[in-house]
Every structure is written in C-alpha cells, then in structure tokens.
Coordinates of C-alpha atoms in Angstrom, one line a residue:
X945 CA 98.7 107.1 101.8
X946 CA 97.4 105.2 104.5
X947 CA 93.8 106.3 105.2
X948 CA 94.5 107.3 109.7
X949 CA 97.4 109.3 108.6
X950 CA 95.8 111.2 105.7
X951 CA 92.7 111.6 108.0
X952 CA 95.4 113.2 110.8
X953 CA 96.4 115.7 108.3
X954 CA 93.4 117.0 107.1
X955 CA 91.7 117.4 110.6
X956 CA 94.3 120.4 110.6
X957 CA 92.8 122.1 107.2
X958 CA 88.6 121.9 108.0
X959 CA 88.4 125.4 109.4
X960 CA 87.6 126.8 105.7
X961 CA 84.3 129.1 106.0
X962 CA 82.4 130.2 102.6
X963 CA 79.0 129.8 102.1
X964 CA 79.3 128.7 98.8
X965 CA 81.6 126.1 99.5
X966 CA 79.0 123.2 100.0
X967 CA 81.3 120.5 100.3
X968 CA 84.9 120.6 101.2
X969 CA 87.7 119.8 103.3
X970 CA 86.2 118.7 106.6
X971 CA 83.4 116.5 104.8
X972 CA 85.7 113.9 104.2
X973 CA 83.7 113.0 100.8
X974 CA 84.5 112.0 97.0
X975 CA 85.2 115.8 96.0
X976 CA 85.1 119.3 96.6
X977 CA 81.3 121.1 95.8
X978 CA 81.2 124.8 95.3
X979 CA 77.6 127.0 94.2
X980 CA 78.8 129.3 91.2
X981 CA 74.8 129.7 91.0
X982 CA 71.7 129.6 92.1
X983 CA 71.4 126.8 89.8
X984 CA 74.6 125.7 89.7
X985 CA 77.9 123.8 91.4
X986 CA 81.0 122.8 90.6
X987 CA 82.2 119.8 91.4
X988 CA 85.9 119.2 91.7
X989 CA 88.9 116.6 92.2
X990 CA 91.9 114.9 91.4
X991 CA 93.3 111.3 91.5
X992 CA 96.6 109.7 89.8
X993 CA 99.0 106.7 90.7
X994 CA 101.4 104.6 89.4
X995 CA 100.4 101.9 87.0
X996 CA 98.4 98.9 88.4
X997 CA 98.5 97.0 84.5
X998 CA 101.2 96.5 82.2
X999 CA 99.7 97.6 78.7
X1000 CA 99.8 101.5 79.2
X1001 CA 96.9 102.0 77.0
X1002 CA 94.7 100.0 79.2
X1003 CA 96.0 102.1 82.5
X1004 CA 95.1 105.5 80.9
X1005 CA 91.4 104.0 80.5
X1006 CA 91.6 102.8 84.0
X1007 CA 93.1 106.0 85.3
X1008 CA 90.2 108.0 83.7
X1009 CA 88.0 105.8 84.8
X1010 CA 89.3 106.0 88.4
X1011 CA 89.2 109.7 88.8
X1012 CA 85.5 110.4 86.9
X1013 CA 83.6 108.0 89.5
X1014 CA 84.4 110.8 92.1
X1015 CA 82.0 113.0 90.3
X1016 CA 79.4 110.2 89.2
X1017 CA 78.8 109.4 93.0
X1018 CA 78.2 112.8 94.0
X1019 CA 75.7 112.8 91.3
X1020 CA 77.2 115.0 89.3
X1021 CA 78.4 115.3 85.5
X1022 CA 81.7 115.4 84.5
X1023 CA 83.0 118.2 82.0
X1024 CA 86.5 119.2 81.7
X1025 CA 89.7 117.4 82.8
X1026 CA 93.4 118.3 83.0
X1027 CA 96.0 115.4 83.1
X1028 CA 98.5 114.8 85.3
X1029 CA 101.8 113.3 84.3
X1030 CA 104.9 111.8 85.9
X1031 CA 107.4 110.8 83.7
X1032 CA 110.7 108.9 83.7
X1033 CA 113.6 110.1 81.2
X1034 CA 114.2 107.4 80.8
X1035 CA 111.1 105.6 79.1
X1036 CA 109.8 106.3 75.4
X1037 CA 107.6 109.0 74.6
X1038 CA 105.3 106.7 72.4
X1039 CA 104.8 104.9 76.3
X1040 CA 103.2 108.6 77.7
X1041 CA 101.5 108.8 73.9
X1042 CA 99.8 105.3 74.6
X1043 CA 98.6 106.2 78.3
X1044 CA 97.0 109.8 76.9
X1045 CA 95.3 108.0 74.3
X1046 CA 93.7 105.5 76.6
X1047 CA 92.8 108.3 79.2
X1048 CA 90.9 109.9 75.7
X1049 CA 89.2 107.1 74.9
X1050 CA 87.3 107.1 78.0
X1051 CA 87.1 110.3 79.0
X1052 CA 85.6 110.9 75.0
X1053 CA 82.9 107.7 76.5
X1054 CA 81.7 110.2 79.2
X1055 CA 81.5 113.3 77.5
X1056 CA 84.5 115.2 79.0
X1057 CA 86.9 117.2 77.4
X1058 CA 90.6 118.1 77.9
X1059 CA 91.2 121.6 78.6
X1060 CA 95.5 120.8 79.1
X1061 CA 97.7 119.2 82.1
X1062 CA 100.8 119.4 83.7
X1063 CA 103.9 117.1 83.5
X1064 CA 107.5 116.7 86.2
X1065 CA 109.9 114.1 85.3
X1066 CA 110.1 111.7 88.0
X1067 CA 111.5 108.4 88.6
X1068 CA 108.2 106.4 88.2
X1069 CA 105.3 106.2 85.8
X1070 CA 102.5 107.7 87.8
X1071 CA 99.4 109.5 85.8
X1072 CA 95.8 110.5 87.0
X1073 CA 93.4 113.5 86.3
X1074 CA 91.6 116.9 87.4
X1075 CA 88.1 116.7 86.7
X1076 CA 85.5 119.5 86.8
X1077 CA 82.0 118.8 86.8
X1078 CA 78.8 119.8 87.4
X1079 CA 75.6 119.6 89.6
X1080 CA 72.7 121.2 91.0
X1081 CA 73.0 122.6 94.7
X1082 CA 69.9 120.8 95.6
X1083 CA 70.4 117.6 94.0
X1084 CA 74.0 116.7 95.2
X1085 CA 74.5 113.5 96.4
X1086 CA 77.0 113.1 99.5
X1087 CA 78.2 110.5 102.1
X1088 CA 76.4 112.5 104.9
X1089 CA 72.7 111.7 104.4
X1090 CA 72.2 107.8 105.3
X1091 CA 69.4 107.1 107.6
X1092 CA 68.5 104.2 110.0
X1093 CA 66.5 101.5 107.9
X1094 CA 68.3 102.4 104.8
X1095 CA 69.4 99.2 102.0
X1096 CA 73.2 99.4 100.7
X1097 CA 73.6 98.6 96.8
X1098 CA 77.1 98.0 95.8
X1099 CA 77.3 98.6 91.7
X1100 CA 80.7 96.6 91.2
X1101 CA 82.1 93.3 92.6
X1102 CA 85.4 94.1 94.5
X1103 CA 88.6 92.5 94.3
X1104 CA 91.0 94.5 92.3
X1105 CA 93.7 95.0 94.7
X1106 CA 94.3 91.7 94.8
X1107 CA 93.8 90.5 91.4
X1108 CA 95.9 93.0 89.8
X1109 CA 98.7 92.3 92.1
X1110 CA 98.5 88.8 91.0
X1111 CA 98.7 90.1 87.3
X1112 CA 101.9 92.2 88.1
X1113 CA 103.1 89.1 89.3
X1114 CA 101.9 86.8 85.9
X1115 CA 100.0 84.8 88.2
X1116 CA 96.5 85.5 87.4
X1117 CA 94.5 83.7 85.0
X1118 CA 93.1 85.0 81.9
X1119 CA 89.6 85.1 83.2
X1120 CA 90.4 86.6 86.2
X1121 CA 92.7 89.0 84.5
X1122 CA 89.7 90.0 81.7
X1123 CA 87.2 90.0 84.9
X1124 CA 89.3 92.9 87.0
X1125 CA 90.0 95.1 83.9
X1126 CA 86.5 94.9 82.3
X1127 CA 85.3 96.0 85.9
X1128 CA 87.8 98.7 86.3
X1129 CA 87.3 99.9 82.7
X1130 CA 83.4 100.2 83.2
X1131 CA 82.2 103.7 84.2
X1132 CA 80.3 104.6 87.0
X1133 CA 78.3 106.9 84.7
X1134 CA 75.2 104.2 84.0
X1135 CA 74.8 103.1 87.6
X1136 CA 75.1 107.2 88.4
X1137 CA 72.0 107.7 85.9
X1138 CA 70.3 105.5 87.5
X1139 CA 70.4 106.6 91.1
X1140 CA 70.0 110.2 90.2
X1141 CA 66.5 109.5 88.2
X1142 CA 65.4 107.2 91.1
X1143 CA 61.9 109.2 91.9
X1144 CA 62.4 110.0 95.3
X1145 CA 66.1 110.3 95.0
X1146 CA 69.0 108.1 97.7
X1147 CA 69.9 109.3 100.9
X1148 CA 73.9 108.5 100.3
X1149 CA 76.7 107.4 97.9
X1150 CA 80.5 106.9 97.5
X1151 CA 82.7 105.4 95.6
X1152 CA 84.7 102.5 96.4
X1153 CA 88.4 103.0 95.8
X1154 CA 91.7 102.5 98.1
X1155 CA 90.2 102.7 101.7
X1156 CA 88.5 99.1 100.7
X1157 CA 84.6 98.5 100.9
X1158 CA 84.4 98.6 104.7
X1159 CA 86.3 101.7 104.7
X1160 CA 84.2 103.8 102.4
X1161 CA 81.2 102.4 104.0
X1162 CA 82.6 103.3 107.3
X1163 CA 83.0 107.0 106.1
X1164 CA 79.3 106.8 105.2
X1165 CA 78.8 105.9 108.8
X1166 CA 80.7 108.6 110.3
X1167 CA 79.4 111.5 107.7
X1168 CA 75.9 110.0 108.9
X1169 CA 76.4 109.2 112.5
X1170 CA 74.7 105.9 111.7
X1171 CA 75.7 102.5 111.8
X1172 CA 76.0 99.8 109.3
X1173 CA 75.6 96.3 109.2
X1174 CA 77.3 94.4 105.7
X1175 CA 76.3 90.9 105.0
X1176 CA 79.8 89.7 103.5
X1177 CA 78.6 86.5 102.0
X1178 CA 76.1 88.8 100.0
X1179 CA 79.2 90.8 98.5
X1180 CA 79.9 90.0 95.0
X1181 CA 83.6 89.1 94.8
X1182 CA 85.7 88.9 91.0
X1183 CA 86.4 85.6 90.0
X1184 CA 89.1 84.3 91.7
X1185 CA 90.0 87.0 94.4
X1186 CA 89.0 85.0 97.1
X1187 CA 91.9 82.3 96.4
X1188 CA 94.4 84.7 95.7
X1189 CA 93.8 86.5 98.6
X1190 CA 94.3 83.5 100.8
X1191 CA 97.9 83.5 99.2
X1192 CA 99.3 86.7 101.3
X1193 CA 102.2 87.2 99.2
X1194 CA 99.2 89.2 96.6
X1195 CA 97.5 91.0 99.7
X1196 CA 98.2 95.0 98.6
X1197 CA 100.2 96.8 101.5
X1198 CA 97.0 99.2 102.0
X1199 CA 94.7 96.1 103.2
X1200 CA 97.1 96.0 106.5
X1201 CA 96.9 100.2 106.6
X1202 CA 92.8 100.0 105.8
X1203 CA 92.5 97.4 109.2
X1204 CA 94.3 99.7 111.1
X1205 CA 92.3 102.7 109.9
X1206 CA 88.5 100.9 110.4
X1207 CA 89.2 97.6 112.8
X1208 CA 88.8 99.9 116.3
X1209 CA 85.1 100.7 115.1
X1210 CA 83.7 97.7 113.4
X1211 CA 82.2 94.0 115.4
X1212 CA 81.9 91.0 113.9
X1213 CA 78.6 89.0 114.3
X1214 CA 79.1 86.0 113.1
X1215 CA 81.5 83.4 112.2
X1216 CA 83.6 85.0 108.8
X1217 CA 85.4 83.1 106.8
X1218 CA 89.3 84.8 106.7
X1219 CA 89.7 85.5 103.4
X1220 CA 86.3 86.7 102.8
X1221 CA 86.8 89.0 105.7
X1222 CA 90.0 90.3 104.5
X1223 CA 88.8 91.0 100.7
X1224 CA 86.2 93.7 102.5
X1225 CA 89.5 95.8 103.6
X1226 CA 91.0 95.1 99.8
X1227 CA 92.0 98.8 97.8
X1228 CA 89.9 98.9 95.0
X1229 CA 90.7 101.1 91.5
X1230 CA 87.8 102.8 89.7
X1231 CA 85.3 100.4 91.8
X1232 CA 81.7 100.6 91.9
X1233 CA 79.2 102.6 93.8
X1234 CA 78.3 102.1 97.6
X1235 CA 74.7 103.4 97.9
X1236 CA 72.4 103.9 101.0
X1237 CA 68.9 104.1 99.7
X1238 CA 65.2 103.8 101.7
X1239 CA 64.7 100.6 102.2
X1240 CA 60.9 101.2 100.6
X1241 CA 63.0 102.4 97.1
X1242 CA 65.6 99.6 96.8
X1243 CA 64.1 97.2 94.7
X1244 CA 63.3 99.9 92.3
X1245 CA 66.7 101.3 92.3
X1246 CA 68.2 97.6 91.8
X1247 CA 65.5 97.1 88.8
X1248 CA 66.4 100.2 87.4
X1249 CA 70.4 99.3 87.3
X1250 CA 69.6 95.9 85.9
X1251 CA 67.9 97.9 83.2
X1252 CA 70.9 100.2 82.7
X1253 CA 73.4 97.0 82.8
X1254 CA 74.7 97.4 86.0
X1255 CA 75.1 93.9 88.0
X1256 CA 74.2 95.5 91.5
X1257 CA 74.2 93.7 94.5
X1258 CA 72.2 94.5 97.9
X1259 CA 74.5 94.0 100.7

C-alpha cells in the first residue's frame, strides 16, 4: 500500500490511551510494544505478501525472515508466531506444504515457535506471519530517539526490489540472483545482538523494508524531529541492482509511490547519479537494519558487527 495513503489512514486511529501501551499506533514504528510487567513487554506484529521468488520453499524462509526483523530492530526477541495463509484452489497442497516448511526452517534458526495460523482461499499465493516477542520496558529500541551528531549504520546492502523483479522476469544473473536471496534469507538477529550489547546502548533503529532506505530513514527523522544527511555513494548496493535499475521496465511500482511519499521533504546536495538515486527509494524484503548511534560509539558498533558477520556499512 503506498506509504502517504497508509500514513492518511492511520492518522485517524492514534487516539489509543493506556499506559501500558508503550508503542502503538500513532508511533509510526516496526511494531506494537505493550508492558505485561515491570520487567516485561510484548512486542507484536504482522507482515505477509505475495511471493517475490519462484521456489516456494525459499519464499517461506524469506517470508519469516521478513516479518522477525520487526522485532530484532526494536531490540527485542522473538517467541511465538502464527502463520498466515492465502491460498488458491486451485494450486497443490504439497505448494502450501513447501512454503510452511521453509517458514520452519528459519523461524526454528531464531528460536521461535509456532503456536497455529489462519488460512482464506484467495485467488493469489500470499503468506506472511504474527510474531510475538519480547523485551524489557527500559531497553526497547525505537525510531524516536536519534540525536543531532548521531552515525547511521545500515546492516544489509539494498536492492531487492529490483533484483527480484528481474528474477520474476529470468533476467537476472546467477550471482545476482544468489546475492539478493542470501541477503534476504539472512536474519537480522546477529546484527540485533550486536546493537543491543553495544555498552552504552543506540539512540535509534528500523528496519528497512517496502518504504525504501530513504523512507525508513525519513521515519526516523520525523519520530526524532531531526534531520538526516545519507552519503549515497557510501551505500552498499547488491551486485548488479544499479544496472537493472537503469532498465525501468524492473523498477517495482512502490519506488514511484515511495518518491511521492518522501520527495516533498528531502534536498539534494550534490550531483547524484540517477540510478543511484533511484535505488535509495527501492522496496526492500527482509532488509537490513538502519541504525542511528553516537557518533563517539560507531566504530565500536561497526567492529562489533564485523565480529558477529554482519557486512555493515556507515552511511
């Protein structure tokens, strides 16, 4: 849905008051927080979609993958999750069989277990999750605390959109085929390990998904009522997006709907190349984390990710 109507929609539901609810509707962040404890929150969301890869064991895992990385940026560790299914008649059972057992395989890799699901028969293969997790009130991690002077570290390269458009299409090459699915089948949760044990902690985090980096970065800056400056030539871009983003028949719909959304409130200050420019609105699936940390703490927080295996990049 494209990001200015969604955000039209929602302005109509903030006015929810409990003071337990610690992050919800009107916060415009990864998930919904609520304090069952002193001690203890629950953190809570849902994502699904249609299939973005052929093989469906491969779009359970990236499905999975997708929908934990809400709860990894807020800090938090998943538990439970319910599926959600969309089913054609049509199709073979053994094709639903295939996309459950890759959702399992990864959801088994972060610790989470499957408590049950609903299914609808629809006309289109579209699956996702409901995750539950878990943090402590003190130590979530939102899109609300970035601070002037603060470094952003971006976890994965981006370029998904348009890579995996090109693969619907059989016009991606193998490496940049293997590139986008190893990146969207790797789990936020070591690059989440490492920025919650970061002694003196990060001010801010999201995930990038569908609103595109500059639009999860630009929800940062609103949460924060700061502004942002993004070197793009120090953004680490999947092999071969670039080139198949200067061919627009691969551009993903959402890139037009994520300019329209973020264009009125961003400036360019130097000479861009197009398609470089244009990658930064691209809709990413299970992409990496966007985090604003001290500028004094960065290098420690990048160490500690090379450490952990995560190819993070200062932007």
């Amino acid at each position: 849905m494209p990001p200015g109507a969604l955000m039209q929609v929602l302005r109509q539901f903030t006015d929810v008051s409990d003071k337990d609810l610690l992050v919800g509707v009107g916060d415009s962040d990864d998930a919904g927080v609520y304090r069952i404890a002193p001690d203890k929150a629950v953190i809570l969301t849902i994502d699904f979609f249609p299939p973005i890869v052929d093989d469906p064991v491969t779009f359970g895992k990236v499905a999975a993958a997708n929908a934990l990385s809400d709860i990894y940026a807020m800090g938090g560790e998943p538990a439970l999750a319910m599926n959600v299914v969309c089913f054609p008649e049509e199709l073979p059972i053994s094709v639903l069989n295939d996309i459950l057992a890759g959702s399992m395989e990864k959801l088994k890799e972060a610790g989470v277990l499957v408590v049950g699901g609903h299914s609808i028969t629809d006309k289109e293969v579209k699956f996702g999750l409901s995750l539950t997790g878990f943090v402590h009130p003190d130590k979530i991690i939102t899109n609300a605390g970035a601070k002037a002077g603060d470094v952003l570290i971006l976890t994965k390269p981006i370029g998904t959109g348009v890579v995996t458009s090109a693969m619907k299409s059989k016009k991606a090459s193998k490496q940049e085929s293997e590139a986008a699915l190893k990146c969207m089948l790797t789990l936020n949760k070591a690059a989440s390990s490492a920025m919650i044990a970061l002694k003196g902690g990060v001010n801010a985090c999201t995930d990038v998904t569908g609103f595109g980096l500059l639009g999860h970065a630009m929800e940062i800056c609103r949460a924060s009522s700061v502004g942002m400056t993004i070197e793009a030539e120090k953004v680490p871009l999947l092999p071969g997006a670039k080139l198949l983003i200067s061919k627009k028949k691969f551009r993903p719909k959402n890139i037009k709907e994520n300019m329209d959304f973020i264009l009125p409130d961003i400036s360019i200050t130097s000479k861009l190349d197009e398609d470089l420019y244009t990658l930064l609105f691209d809709p990413q699936t299970s992409g990496g984390l966007l985090i604003s940390v001290p500028g004094e703490r960065a290098g420690l927080l990048l160490e500690a990710l090379k450490v952990a295996g995560v190819e993070a990049s200062s932007v």
